[in-house]
mmCIF file of C-alpha atoms in Angstrom:
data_model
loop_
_atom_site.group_PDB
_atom_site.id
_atom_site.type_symbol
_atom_site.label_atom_id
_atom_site.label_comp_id
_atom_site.label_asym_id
_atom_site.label_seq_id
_atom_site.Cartn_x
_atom_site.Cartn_y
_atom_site.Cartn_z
ATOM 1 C CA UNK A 721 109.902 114.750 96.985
ATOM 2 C CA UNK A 722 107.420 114.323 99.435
ATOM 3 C CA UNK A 723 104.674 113.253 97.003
ATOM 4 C CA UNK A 724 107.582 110.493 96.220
ATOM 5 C CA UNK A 725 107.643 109.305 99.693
ATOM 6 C CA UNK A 726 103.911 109.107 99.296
ATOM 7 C CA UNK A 727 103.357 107.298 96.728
ATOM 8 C CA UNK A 728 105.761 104.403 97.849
ATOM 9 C CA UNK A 729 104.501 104.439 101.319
ATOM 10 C CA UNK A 730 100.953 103.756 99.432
ATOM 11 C CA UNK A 731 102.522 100.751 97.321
ATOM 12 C CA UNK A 732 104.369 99.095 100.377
ATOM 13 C CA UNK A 733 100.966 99.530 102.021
ATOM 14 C CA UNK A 734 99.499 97.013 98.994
ATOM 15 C CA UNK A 735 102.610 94.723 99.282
ATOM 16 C CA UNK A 736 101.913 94.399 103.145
ATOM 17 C CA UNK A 737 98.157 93.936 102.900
ATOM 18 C CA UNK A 738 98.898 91.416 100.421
ATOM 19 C CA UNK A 739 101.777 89.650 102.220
ATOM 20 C CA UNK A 740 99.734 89.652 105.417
ATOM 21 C CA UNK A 741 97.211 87.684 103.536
ATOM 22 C CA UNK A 742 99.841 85.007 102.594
ATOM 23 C CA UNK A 743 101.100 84.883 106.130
ATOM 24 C CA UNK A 744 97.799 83.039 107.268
ATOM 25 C CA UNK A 745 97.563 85.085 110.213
ATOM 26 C CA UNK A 746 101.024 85.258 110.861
ATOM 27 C CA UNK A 747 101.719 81.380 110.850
ATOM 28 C CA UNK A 748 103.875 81.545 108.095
ATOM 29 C CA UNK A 749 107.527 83.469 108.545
ATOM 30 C CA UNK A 750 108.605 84.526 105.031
ATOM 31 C CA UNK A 751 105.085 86.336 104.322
ATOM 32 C CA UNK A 752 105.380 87.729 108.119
ATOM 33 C CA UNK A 753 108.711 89.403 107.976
ATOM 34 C CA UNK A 754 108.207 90.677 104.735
ATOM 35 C CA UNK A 755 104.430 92.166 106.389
ATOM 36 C CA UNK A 756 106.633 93.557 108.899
ATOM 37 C CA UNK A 757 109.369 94.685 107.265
ATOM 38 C CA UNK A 758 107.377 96.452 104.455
ATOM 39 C CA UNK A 759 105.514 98.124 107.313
ATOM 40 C CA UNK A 760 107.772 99.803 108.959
ATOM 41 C CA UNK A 761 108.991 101.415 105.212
ATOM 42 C CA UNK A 762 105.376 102.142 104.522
ATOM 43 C CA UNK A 763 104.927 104.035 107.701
ATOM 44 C CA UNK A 764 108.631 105.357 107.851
ATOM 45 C CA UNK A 765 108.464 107.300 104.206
ATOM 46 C CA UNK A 766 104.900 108.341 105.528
ATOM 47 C CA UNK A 767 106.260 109.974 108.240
ATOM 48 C CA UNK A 768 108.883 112.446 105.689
ATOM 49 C CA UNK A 769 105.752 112.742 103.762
ATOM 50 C CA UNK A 770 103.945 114.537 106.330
ATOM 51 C CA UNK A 771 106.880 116.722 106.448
ATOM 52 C CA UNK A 772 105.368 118.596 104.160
ATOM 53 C CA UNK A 773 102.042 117.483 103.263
ATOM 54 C CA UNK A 774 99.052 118.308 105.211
ATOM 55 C CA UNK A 775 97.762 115.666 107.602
ATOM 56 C CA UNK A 776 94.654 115.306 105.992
ATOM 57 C CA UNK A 777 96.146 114.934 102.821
ATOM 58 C CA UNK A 778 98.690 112.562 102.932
ATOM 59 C CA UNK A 779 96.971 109.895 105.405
ATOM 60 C CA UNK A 780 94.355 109.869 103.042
ATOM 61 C CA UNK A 781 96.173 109.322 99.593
ATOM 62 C CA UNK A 782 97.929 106.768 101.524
ATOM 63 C CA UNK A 783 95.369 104.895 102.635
ATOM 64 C CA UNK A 784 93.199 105.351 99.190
ATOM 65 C CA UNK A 785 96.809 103.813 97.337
ATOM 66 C CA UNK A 786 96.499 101.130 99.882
ATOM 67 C CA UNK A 787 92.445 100.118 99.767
ATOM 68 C CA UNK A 788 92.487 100.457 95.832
ATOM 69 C CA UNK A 789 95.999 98.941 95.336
ATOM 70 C CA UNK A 790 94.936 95.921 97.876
ATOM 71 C CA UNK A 791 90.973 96.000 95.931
ATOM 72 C CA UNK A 792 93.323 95.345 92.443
ATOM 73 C CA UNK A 793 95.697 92.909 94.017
ATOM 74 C CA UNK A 794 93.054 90.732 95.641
ATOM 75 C CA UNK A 795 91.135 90.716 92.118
ATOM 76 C CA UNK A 796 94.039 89.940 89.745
ATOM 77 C CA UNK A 797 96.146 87.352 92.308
ATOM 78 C CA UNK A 798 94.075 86.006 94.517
ATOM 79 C CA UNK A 799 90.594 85.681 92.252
ATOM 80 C CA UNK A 800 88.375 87.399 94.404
ATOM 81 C CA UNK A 801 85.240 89.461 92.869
ATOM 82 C CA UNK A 802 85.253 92.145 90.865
ATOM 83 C CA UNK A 803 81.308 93.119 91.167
ATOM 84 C CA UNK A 804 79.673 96.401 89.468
ATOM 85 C CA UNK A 805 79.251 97.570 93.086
ATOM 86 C CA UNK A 806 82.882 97.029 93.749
ATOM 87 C CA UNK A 807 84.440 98.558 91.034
ATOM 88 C CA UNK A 808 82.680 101.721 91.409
ATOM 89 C CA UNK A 809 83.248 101.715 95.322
ATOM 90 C CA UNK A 810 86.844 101.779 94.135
ATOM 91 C CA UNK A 811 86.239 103.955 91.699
ATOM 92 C CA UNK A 812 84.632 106.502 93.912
ATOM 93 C CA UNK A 813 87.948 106.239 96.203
ATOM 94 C CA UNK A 814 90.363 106.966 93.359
ATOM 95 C CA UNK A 815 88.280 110.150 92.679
ATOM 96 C CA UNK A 816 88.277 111.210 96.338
ATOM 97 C CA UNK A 817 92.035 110.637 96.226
ATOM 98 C CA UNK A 818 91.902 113.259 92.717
ATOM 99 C CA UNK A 819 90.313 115.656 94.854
ATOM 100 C CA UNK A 820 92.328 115.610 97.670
ATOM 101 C CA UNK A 821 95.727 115.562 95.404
ATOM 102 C CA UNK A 822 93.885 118.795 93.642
ATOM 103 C CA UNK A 823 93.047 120.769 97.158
ATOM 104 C CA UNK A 824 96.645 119.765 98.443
ATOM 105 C CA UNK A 825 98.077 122.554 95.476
#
């Protein structure tokens, strides 16, 4: 269950990177509360992750989810580049996030 919690805390970490965008620096209220209110859920099922999961392990995966989830988001919706250099930065985070996963078991 905990790798569960995980994983969803990682994809309301995109959603609130991405709404925090759209909230042009928190001028805008629908993008804000959703920021806000997906925050709190990201952080809240990160928190019964760590039940479980080592430290190390699960702050990691969830910020890796978050950085290459926001990386994807920001190239397919909002247009922004998707360079050699940046596609294998983000490919170099997805395997760090393999390895950890595999040294978690």
């Amino acid at each position: 269950m905990a790798w569960l919690y995980l994983f969803s805390a990682g994809i309301l970490e995109i959603v609130w990177a991405f709404t925090m965008k759209q909230s042009d620096g928190f001028t805008r209220p629908m993008p804000t509360a959703i920021t806000i209110v997906t925050m709190i859920g990201s952080f809240a099922l990160l928190s019964l992750a760590m039940r479980s999961l080592p430290l190390g392990t699960a702050y990691t995966i969830w910020t890796g989810i978050g950085a290459v989830g926001a990386f994807l988001v920001g190239a397919t919706v909002l247009g922004e580049a998707l360079t050699p250099m940046r596609i294998a930065a983000a490919a170099l985070i997805v395997s760090g996030l393999v390895m950890m996963k595999l040294s978690a078991s």
